[in-house]
Coordinates of C-alpha atoms in Angstrom, one line a residue:
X15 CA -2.9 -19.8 22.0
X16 CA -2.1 -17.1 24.6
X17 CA -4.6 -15.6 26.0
X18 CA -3.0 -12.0 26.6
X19 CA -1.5 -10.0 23.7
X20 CA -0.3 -6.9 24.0
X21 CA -1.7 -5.8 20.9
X22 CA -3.9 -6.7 18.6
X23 CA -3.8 -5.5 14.7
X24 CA -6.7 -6.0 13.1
X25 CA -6.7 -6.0 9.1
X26 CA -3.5 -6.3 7.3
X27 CA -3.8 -3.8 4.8
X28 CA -2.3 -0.4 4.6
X29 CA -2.5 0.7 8.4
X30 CA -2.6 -3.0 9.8
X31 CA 0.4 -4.6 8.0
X32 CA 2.5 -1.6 8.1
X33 CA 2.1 -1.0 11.6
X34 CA 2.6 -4.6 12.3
X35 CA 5.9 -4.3 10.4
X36 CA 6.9 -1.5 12.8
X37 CA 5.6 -3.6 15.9
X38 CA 7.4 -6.6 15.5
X39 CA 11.0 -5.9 16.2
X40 CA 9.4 -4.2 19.8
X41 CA 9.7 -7.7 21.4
X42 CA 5.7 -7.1 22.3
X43 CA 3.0 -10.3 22.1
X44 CA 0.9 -9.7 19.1
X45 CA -2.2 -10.7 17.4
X46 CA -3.1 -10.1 13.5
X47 CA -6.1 -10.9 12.7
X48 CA -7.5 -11.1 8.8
X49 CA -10.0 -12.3 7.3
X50 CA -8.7 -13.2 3.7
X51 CA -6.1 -15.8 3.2
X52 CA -2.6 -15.2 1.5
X53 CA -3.6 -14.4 -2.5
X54 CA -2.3 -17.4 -4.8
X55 CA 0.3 -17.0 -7.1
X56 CA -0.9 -17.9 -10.2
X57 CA -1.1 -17.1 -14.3
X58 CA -4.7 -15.4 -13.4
X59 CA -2.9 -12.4 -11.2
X60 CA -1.8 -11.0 -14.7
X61 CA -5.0 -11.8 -16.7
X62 CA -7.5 -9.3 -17.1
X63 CA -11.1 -11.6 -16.6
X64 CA -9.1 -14.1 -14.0
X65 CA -8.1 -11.3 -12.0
X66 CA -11.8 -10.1 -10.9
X67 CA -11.8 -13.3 -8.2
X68 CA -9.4 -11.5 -6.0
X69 CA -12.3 -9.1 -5.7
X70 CA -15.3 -9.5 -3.1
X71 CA -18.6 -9.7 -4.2
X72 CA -20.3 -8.4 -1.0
X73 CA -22.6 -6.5 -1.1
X74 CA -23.6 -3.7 1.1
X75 CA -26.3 -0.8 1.6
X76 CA -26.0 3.0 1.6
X77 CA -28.9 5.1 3.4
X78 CA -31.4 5.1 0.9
X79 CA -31.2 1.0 0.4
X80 CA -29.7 1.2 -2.7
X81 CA -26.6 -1.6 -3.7
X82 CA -23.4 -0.8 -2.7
X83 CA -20.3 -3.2 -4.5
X84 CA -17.3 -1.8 -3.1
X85 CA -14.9 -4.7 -4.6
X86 CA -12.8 -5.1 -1.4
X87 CA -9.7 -7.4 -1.8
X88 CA -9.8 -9.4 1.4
X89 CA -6.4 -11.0 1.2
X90 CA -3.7 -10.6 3.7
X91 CA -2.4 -7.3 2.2
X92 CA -5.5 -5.9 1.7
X93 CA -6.3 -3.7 -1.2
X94 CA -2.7 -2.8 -1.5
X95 CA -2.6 -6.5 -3.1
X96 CA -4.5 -5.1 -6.0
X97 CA -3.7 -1.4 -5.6
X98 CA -1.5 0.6 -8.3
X99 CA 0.7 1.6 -5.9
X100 CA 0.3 5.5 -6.7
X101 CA 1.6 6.4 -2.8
X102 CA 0.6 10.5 -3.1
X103 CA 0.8 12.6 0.5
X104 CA -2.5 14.7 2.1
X105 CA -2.2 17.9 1.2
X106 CA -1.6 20.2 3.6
X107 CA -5.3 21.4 3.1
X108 CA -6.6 18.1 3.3
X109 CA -6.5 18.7 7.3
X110 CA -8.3 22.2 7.4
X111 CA -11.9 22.7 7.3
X112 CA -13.7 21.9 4.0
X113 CA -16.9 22.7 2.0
X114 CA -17.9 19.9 0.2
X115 CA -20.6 19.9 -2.2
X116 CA -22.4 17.4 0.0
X117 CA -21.0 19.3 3.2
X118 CA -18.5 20.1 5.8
X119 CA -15.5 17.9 5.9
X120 CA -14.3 18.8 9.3
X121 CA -10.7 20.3 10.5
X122 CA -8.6 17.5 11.6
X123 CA -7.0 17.6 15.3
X124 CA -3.7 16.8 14.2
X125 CA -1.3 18.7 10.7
X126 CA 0.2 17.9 8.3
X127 CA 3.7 19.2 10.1
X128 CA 2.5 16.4 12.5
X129 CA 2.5 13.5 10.0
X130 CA 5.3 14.6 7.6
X131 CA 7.6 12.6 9.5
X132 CA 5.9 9.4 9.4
X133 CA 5.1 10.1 5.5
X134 CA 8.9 10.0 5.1
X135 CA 9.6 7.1 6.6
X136 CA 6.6 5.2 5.2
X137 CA 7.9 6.6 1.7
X138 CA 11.5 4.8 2.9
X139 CA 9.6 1.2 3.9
X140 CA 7.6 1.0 0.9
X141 CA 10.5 2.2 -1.6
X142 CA 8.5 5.1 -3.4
X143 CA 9.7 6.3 -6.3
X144 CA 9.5 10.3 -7.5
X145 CA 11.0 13.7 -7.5
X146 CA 10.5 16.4 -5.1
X147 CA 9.3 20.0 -6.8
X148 CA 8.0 18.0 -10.1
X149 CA 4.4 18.2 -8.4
X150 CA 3.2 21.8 -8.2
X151 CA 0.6 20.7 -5.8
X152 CA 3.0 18.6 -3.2
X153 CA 3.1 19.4 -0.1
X154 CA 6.6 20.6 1.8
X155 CA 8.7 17.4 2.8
X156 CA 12.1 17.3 4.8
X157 CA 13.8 14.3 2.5
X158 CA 13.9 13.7 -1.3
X159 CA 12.5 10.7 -2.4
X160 CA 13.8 7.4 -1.4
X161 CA 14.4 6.1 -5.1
X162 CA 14.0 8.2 -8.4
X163 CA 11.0 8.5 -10.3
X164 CA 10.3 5.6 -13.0
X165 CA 10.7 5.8 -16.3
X166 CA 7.7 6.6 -18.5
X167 CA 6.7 4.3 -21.2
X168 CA 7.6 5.6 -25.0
X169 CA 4.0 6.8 -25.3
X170 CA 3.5 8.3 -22.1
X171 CA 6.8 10.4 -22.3
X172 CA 5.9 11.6 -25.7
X173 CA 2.4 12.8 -24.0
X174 CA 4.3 14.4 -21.5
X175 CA 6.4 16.5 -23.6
X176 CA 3.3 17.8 -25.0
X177 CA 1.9 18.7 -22.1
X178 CA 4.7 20.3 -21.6
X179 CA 5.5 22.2 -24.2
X180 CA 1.8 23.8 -23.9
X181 CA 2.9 25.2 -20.4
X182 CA 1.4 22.5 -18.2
X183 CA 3.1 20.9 -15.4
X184 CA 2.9 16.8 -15.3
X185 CA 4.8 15.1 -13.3
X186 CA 5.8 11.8 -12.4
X187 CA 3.3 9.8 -10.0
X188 CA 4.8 9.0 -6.6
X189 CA 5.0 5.1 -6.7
X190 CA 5.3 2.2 -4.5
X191 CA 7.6 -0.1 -6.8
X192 CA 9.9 -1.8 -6.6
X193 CA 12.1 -1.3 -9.7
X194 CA 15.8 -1.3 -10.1
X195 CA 16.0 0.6 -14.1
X196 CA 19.7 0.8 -13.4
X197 CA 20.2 -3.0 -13.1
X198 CA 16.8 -4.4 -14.3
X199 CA 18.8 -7.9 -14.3
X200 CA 18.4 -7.7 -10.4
X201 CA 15.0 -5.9 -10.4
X202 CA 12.0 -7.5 -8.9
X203 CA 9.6 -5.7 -11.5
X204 CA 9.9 -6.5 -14.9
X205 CA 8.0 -3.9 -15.9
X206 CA 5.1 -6.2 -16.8
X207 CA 1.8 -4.9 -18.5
X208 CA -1.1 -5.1 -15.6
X209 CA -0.7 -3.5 -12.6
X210 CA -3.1 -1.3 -11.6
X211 CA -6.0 -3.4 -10.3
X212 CA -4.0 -6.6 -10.4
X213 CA -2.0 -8.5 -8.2
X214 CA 1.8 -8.3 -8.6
X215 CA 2.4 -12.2 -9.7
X216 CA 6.2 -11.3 -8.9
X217 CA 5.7 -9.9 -5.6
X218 CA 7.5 -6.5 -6.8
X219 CA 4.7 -3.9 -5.7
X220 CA 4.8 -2.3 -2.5
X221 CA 1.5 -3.9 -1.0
X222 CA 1.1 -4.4 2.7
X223 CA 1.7 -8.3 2.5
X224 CA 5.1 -7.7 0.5
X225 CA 6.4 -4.9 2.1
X226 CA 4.8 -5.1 5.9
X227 CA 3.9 -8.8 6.8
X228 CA 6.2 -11.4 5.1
X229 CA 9.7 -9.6 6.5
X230 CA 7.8 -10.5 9.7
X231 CA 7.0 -13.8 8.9
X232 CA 10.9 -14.4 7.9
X233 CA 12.7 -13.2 10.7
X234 CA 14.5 -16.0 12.6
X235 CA 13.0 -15.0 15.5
X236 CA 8.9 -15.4 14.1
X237 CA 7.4 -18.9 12.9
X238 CA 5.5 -19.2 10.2
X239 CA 3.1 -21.8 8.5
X240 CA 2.5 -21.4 4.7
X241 CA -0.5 -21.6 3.0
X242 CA -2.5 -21.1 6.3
X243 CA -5.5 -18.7 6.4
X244 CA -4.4 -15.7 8.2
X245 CA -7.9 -15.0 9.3
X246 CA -10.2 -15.8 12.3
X247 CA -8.0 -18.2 11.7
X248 CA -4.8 -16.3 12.1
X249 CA -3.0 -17.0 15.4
X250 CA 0.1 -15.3 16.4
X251 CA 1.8 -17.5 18.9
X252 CA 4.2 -16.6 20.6
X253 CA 8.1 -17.9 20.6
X254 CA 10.8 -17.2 22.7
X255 CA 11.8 -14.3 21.1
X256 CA 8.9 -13.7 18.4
X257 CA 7.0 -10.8 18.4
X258 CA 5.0 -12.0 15.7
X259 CA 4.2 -15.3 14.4
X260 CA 1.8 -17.1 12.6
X261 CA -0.2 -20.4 13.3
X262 CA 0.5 -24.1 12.5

């Protein structure tokens, strides 16, 4: 393995495997590294006791000594392998100076004018789904949504009328699927019955793996090596034209 990368991405979750995504066509030497292997596909990613294995049982401490079981998915992907793919936006407030009830969240250096850019095309790569103006609380954005919002289920929509009708204003959850309702023959999700805090045994959520690692891993310019662990394992060699690759 080289010994000189220009980068290194540590993690492939949310910030790791999207930003790897975005390095790779650069032509630049990089290393991933993660400590989870690729999750299996199998009939416990849609089955509601099998599916607490892709869940770590690590433990960890907060000040006072007390237990702390934060369920981490270490998997490439990250938690985006088990996430429900709900992809809201900071409000713009979220950046300003805040009283908490535990205390002062502090102002961030950078806006949200600063990020909305990279919002939108995040929103783009990971095919969100929604409707600009449905959310009263929604920040400004330059560009509608890339897809529209999904369907709700016959029970959903009739509690959304309701709410409705009593002057509330619901609205349809931003979300990182990928659906096609007009031609569902062609559509990745099949609108299946577990998704939030399961794996996607169809590969149709928006997760970091699905969306931000495996294009990398197919390009004809990258190598790749199946059912390797992508961990302290993981080793990006370089080919003649990869910028990412994965190891043998």
């Amino acid at each position: 393995m080289s010994e000189h990368f220009d980068v290194i991405i540590i993690g492939t979750g949310a910030g790791g495997g999207t930003l790897l995504n975005r390095l790779a066509p650069s032509g630049k030497r990089i290393l991933v590294l993660e400590r989870g292997p690729f999750l299996p596909r199998e009939k416990d990613n849609w089955n509601y006791h099998g599916s607490f294995k892709y869940y770590s049982s690590e433990v960890m401490f907060n000040s006072d000594g007390g237990e702390i079981r934060p369920g981490f998915s270490y998997f490439v992907g990250g938690n985006t392998k088990v996430y429900g793919a709900a992809l809201f936006r900071l409000r713009e407030k979220d950046f300003e100076k805040f009283l908490h009830r535990d205390g002062i969240s502090p102002e961030w250096p950078i806006k949200y004018r600063d990020w909305e850019e990279y919002y939108t095309q995040a929103e783009e790569l990971y095919e969100v789904h929604g409707k600009e103006g449905e959310d009263p609380t929604e920040p400004w954005r330059s560009k509608e949504y890339p897809h529209p919002p999904i369907s709700h289920e016959p029970r959903i929509k009739e509690v959304f009328e309701i709410l409705k009708t009593r002057g509330m204003k619901p609205y349809p959850a931003p979300m990182g699927v990928r659906i096609n309702e007009a031609m569902m023959h062609l559509s990745p999700c099949i609108r299946c019955d577990t998704c939030d805090g399961y794996p996607c045994l169809v590969g149709a959520k928006s997760d970091a793996d699905v969306i931000g690692v495996r294009p990398v891993m197919q390009s004809p310019t990258s190598q790749s090596s199946p059912k390797q662990r992508c961990c302290a394992s993981t080793r990006a060699r370089q080919a003649a034209k990869s910028p990412a690759s994965w190891p043998k």
